[in-house]
Tab-separated table of C-alpha atoms and ligand atoms in Angstrom:
chain	number	residue	atom	x	y	z
A	1	MET	CA	188.642	108.455	205.963
A	2	PHE	CA	189.820	109.015	202.275
A	3	ASN	CA	189.503	112.389	200.393
A	4	GLY	CA	189.906	112.550	196.763
A	5	VAL	CA	188.348	112.495	193.091
A	6	PHE	CA	186.724	109.533	191.633
A	7	LYS	CA	188.928	108.134	188.701
A	8	LYS	CA	188.251	104.795	186.954
A	9	MET	CA	189.404	101.940	189.009
A	10	GLN	CA	192.502	100.411	188.233
A	11	THR	CA	192.689	96.561	187.812
A	12	GLU	CA	194.913	93.604	187.417
A	13	PHE	CA	193.914	90.598	185.200
A	14	THR	CA	194.318	88.128	187.863
A	15	SER	CA	191.576	85.484	189.347
A	16	PRO	CA	189.382	87.056	190.686
A	17	ILE	CA	190.252	90.349	189.017
A	18	ASN	CA	191.999	93.120	191.430
A	19	TYR	CA	190.616	96.513	191.700
A	20	PHE	CA	192.459	99.663	192.947
A	21	LEU	CA	191.119	103.072	193.589
A	22	ASP	CA	193.319	106.010	193.171
A	23	MET	CA	192.408	108.692	195.662
A	24	GLY	CA	195.229	110.872	195.506
A	25	ASP	CA	197.078	110.303	198.580
A	26	ASP	CA	195.725	107.171	198.863
A	27	PHE	CA	195.568	103.912	196.859
A	28	ILE	CA	193.031	101.668	198.113
A	29	TYR	CA	193.128	97.823	197.316
A	30	LEU	CA	188.988	97.547	197.037
A	31	ASN	CA	188.970	93.540	197.053
A	32	ASP	CA	189.847	94.085	200.611
A	33	ALA	CA	187.058	96.218	201.258
A	34	ILE	CA	184.340	93.703	200.112
A	35	ASN	CA	182.002	92.577	202.943
A	36	LYS	CA	182.766	95.841	204.668
A	37	GLU	CA	180.627	98.937	205.133
A	38	ILE	CA	181.408	102.030	202.640
A	39	SER	CA	180.411	105.441	203.158
A	40	ILE	CA	180.746	107.626	200.258
A	41	LEU	CA	180.170	111.520	200.555
A	42	PHE	CA	179.790	113.524	197.227
A	43	ARG	CA	181.270	117.223	197.880
A	44	GLY	CA	181.242	118.606	194.365
A	45	TYR	CA	183.234	118.254	191.191
A	46	SER	CA	186.714	118.628	190.224
A	47	CYS	CA	187.833	118.277	186.741
A	48	LEU	CA	190.473	115.830	186.299
A	49	SER	CA	192.300	117.827	183.555
A	50	CYS	CA	191.953	121.613	185.022
A	51	ASN	CA	190.413	120.892	188.486
A	52	SER	CA	187.556	123.004	187.898
A	53	ASP	CA	184.581	122.764	190.183
A	54	SER	CA	182.064	123.188	187.338
A	55	LYS	CA	179.659	120.404	186.694
A	56	ILE	CA	181.219	117.284	184.985
A	57	LYS	CA	180.268	116.565	181.310
A	58	GLY	CA	181.837	113.340	180.584
A	59	ASN	CA	184.858	111.454	181.382
A	60	GLY	CA	185.675	113.324	184.506
A	61	LEU	CA	185.969	116.626	182.297
A	62	CYS	CA	184.104	119.934	182.706
A	63	ASN	CA	182.420	121.195	179.722
A	64	LYS	CA	185.364	122.950	178.552
A	65	CYS	CA	187.888	120.312	178.672
A	66	PHE	CA	185.432	117.785	177.208
A	67	PHE	CA	185.003	119.808	174.079
A	68	GLU	CA	188.647	121.076	173.870
A	69	LEU	CA	191.079	118.024	174.990
A	70	PRO	CA	192.539	115.830	172.179
A	71	GLN	CA	191.864	112.753	174.427
A	72	ALA	CA	188.098	113.531	174.644
A	73	GLY	CA	187.566	113.569	170.531
A	74	PHE	CA	184.259	112.204	169.577
A	75	TRP	CA	186.704	109.359	167.878
A	76	ASN	CA	186.884	107.755	171.130
A	77	THR	CA	183.458	106.643	171.380
A	78	ARG	CA	182.889	106.620	167.297
A	79	PRO	CA	186.216	105.379	166.117
A	80	GLU	CA	184.572	105.600	162.600
A	81	LEU	CA	184.952	109.469	163.071
A	82	SER	CA	188.907	108.940	163.091
A	83	LYS	CA	190.725	110.912	160.618
A	84	ALA	CA	194.460	110.902	161.639
A	85	HIS	CA	195.021	108.364	158.860
A	86	LEU	CA	194.267	111.077	156.411
A	87	GLY	CA	196.481	113.520	158.143
A	88	VAL	CA	193.404	115.370	159.217
A	89	GLU	CA	193.521	117.216	162.470
A	90	ASP	CA	190.586	116.923	164.845
A	91	ARG	CA	192.017	118.548	168.018
A	92	ASP	CA	195.499	117.644	167.882
A	93	LEU	CA	197.098	115.611	165.176
A	94	GLU	CA	200.250	114.572	166.772
A	95	PHE	CA	198.228	113.039	169.815
A	96	GLU	CA	195.443	111.691	167.185
A	97	LYS	CA	198.313	110.024	165.149
A	98	LYS	CA	199.476	108.398	168.430
A	99	MET	CA	196.338	107.022	169.639
A	100	GLN	CA	194.492	106.144	166.214
A	101	LEU	CA	197.370	104.825	164.140
A	102	SER	CA	198.290	102.234	166.630
A	103	PRO	CA	197.407	98.520	166.169
A	104	HIS	CA	193.664	97.960	167.087
A	105	VAL	CA	191.780	94.631	167.429
A	106	LEU	CA	188.181	93.746	166.709
A	107	TYR	CA	186.769	91.229	169.486
A	108	LEU	CA	183.662	89.510	170.614
A	109	SER	CA	182.701	89.351	174.234
A	110	LEU	CA	179.885	88.487	176.356
A	111	THR	CA	178.824	91.423	178.594
A	112	SER	CA	175.004	92.011	178.630
A	113	ASP	CA	174.883	90.256	175.442
A	114	LEU	CA	177.377	88.675	172.824
A	115	LYS	CA	178.895	91.980	171.531
A	116	VAL	CA	181.367	93.260	168.961
A	117	GLY	CA	183.775	96.003	169.799
A	118	ILE	CA	187.289	97.162	169.058
A	119	THR	CA	189.902	98.622	171.106
A	120	ARG	CA	193.838	99.644	171.091
A	121	ALA	CA	195.667	96.367	170.909
A	122	SER	CA	197.296	97.671	174.276
A	123	GLN	CA	193.813	97.932	175.988
A	124	ILE	CA	193.802	94.417	176.314
A	125	PRO	CA	192.454	92.857	178.596
A	126	THR	CA	191.658	96.166	180.402
A	127	ARG	CA	188.769	97.087	178.049
A	128	TRP	CA	187.106	93.668	178.862
A	129	ILE	CA	187.465	93.979	182.367
A	130	ASP	CA	185.847	97.851	182.381
A	131	GLN	CA	183.052	96.499	180.352
A	132	GLY	CA	182.271	93.537	182.959
A	133	ALA	CA	182.778	90.772	180.187
A	134	SER	CA	182.840	87.184	181.457
A	135	GLN	CA	184.449	85.914	178.257
A	136	ALA	CA	186.135	87.268	175.059
A	137	ILE	CA	187.871	86.287	171.948
A	138	ILE	CA	190.118	88.364	169.468
A	139	VAL	CA	188.864	88.184	165.947
A	140	ALA	CA	191.177	90.558	163.698
A	141	HIS	CA	193.817	93.032	163.836
A	142	PHE	CA	193.901	96.253	162.310
A	143	ASP	CA	196.449	99.071	161.557
A	144	ASN	CA	194.621	101.748	162.798
A	145	ARG	CA	191.428	102.914	164.540
A	146	TYR	CA	189.519	104.152	161.595
A	147	ASN	CA	189.507	100.505	159.544
A	148	ALA	CA	188.732	98.844	162.865
A	149	GLY	CA	185.827	101.452	163.441
A	150	ILE	CA	184.460	100.790	159.919
A	151	THR	CA	184.478	97.184	160.352
A	152	GLU	CA	182.649	97.401	163.726
A	153	VAL	CA	179.978	99.588	162.125
A	154	GLY	CA	179.604	97.075	159.321
A	155	LEU	CA	179.074	94.378	162.020
A	156	LYS	CA	176.579	96.237	164.042
A	157	LYS	CA	173.665	94.846	161.817
A	158	TYR	CA	174.661	91.146	163.323
A	159	TYR	CA	175.875	92.194	166.975
A	160	LYS	CA	175.122	94.492	169.631
A	161	SER	CA	177.997	97.054	170.062
A	162	THR	CA	176.953	98.453	173.249
A	163	THR	CA	176.745	97.021	176.915
A	164	SER	CA	173.409	97.348	179.050
A	165	ALA	CA	174.916	97.695	182.624
A	166	ILE	CA	171.679	96.527	184.325
A	167	LYS	CA	171.612	93.484	181.964
A	168	MET	CA	175.452	92.946	182.587
A	169	LEU	CA	174.827	92.848	186.137
A	170	GLN	CA	172.271	90.383	186.085
A	171	SER	CA	174.114	88.035	183.864
A	172	GLN	CA	176.257	85.362	184.747
A	173	ASN	CA	176.604	82.489	182.550
A	174	PHE	CA	175.928	82.374	178.532
A	175	ASP	CA	175.414	79.244	176.652
A	176	ILE	CA	177.217	80.693	173.682
A	177	ASP	CA	180.311	79.297	171.827
A	178	LEU	CA	182.718	82.065	171.111
A	179	ILE	CA	184.808	80.396	168.678
A	180	ALA	CA	181.835	79.389	166.586
A	181	GLN	CA	180.685	83.105	166.735
A	182	LYS	CA	184.042	84.048	165.666
A	183	LYS	CA	184.284	81.923	162.540
A	184	GLU	CA	180.820	83.601	161.851
A	185	CYS	CA	181.974	86.911	162.378
A	186	ILE	CA	184.947	86.522	160.086
A	187	LYS	CA	182.417	85.655	157.328
A	188	ASN	CA	180.656	88.943	157.987
A	189	MET	CA	183.635	91.028	157.721
A	190	ASN	CA	184.790	93.361	154.960
A	191	LYS	CA	188.286	91.712	154.409
A	192	GLU	CA	189.886	94.744	152.836
A	193	LEU	CA	190.283	96.721	156.092
A	194	ILE	CA	191.692	93.786	158.178
A	195	LYS	CA	195.290	93.557	158.708
A	196	ASN	CA	195.119	89.675	159.762
A	197	ILE	CA	192.607	87.545	161.272
A	198	GLU	CA	193.828	86.168	164.942
A	199	ASP	CA	195.066	82.643	164.670
A	200	ASN	CA	194.761	82.111	168.139
A	201	ASP	CA	191.369	80.875	169.168
A	202	GLU	CA	192.064	81.450	172.872
A	203	ILE	CA	188.834	82.209	174.904
A	204	TYR	CA	189.857	84.894	177.709
A	205	LYS	CA	187.715	84.252	181.077
A	206	LEU	CA	187.258	86.786	183.279
A	207	LYS	CA	186.360	86.074	187.008
A	208	PHE	CA	185.164	89.213	189.060
A	209	PRO	CA	185.066	89.543	192.593
A	210	ILE	CA	181.357	89.128	193.001
A	211	LYS	CA	179.173	86.377	194.588
A	212	ASN	CA	175.805	86.847	193.204
A	213	VAL	CA	174.319	88.575	190.290
A	214	LEU	CA	171.781	91.187	190.898
A	215	SER	CA	167.987	90.589	189.873
A	216	ASN	CA	166.776	94.377	190.206
A	217	PRO	CA	169.936	96.349	190.319
A	218	LYS	CA	169.326	99.961	191.701
A	219	LYS	CA	171.417	102.914	190.737
A	220	ILE	CA	173.170	105.078	193.063
A	221	ASP	CA	173.092	108.841	191.782
A	222	LEU	CA	175.373	110.873	193.998
A	223	THR	CA	174.129	114.132	192.614
A	224	LYS	CA	170.667	113.264	194.146
A	225	GLU	CA	171.432	111.626	197.390
A	226	ASN	CA	174.562	113.280	198.233
A	227	GLN	CA	175.699	110.477	200.341
A	228	PHE	CA	175.366	106.653	200.314
A	229	ARG	CA	176.213	104.142	202.926
A	230	GLY	CA	176.097	100.464	202.590
A	231	LYS	CA	178.077	96.932	202.583
A	232	LEU	CA	180.097	96.346	199.404
A	233	THR	CA	179.158	93.080	198.166
A	234	GLY	CA	181.216	92.833	195.076
A	235	ILE	CA	182.933	94.653	191.970
A	236	LYS	CA	182.236	93.970	188.305
A	237	GLY	CA	183.286	95.914	185.328
A	238	GLN	CA	183.682	99.558	186.549
A	239	TYR	CA	180.858	98.917	189.063
A	240	LEU	CA	180.852	98.914	192.976
A	241	ILE	CA	177.944	96.559	194.013
A	242	PHE	CA	176.386	96.976	197.477
A	243	ASN	CA	173.882	95.294	199.598
A	244	ASP	CA	170.220	95.483	198.786
A	245	GLN	CA	171.158	95.503	195.010
A	246	TYR	CA	172.763	99.137	194.983
A	247	TYR	CA	175.274	99.920	192.255
A	248	ILE	CA	177.455	102.965	191.366
A	249	ASN	CA	179.319	103.037	188.181
A	250	ILE	CA	182.569	104.612	189.055
A	251	ARG	CA	183.613	105.818	185.524
A	252	ASN	CA	180.483	107.619	184.984
A	253	ASN	CA	181.462	109.336	188.429
A	254	GLN	CA	185.006	110.302	187.402
A	255	GLY	CA	185.666	113.965	188.470
A	256	TYR	CA	183.270	113.668	191.618
A	257	LEU	CA	184.995	115.089	194.627
A	258	ILE	CA	184.933	112.312	197.185
A	259	ASP	CA	185.095	111.711	201.096
A	260	LEU	CA	185.186	107.730	201.314
A	261	GLU	CA	185.277	105.759	204.371
A	262	ILE	CA	185.740	102.017	204.632
A	263	ILE	CA	184.409	100.825	208.128
B	301	ZN	ZN1	188.428	121.214	182.990
């Protein structure tokens, strides 16, 4: 039995991708738990920053931390709100400079659809693993998060920028030529904001430890059911997939205090 707080699964870009769950005193290699019964008991909340037991607002943080900590600033999910390049503070300018004024990339990936996204260059390929992308290609590089974010906003009329979890869990193969899409995407970009276009047209292929895609995925809500038990059949993105089409998004359950048993 493991006791701990759910945090985003750690990954290793191998084929298939390796998944690890940090449960405090224990570090679990989850690929080894596939085909085993897992029991998850929800015991309450524990904020990943202050350990408060009040309800989690988002990112594993309580309401107070969610609205105060620099790493939870809204420029995270809306990069176009970044202001560090202007020297303007959101919550902590030094922290924001470090995160926002670092190299960023714009990519195309195949998740639930062809999507456009941006991320810090250091988050490649983790970002693609977390979103459950089967393929991805780097389109362009940027000096900062704002330029990348504004470019992404401009591309939203051509591409989706979010992933539908259910569709991602149902998808396997896409008949989409990412190199051709990259060429098309470059035509649609505001060139002034770009540092450089990526010369390398390498298509990154991600193989997840999952045998079958789901046809009718069913979400596990620990706050309603309190306890879940099922056979782990695979892992994709930040999702654990169980028999009978059940799935749980570990990322959305961060900060949940859990008893976990692999039987
Ligand atoms: Zn907190």
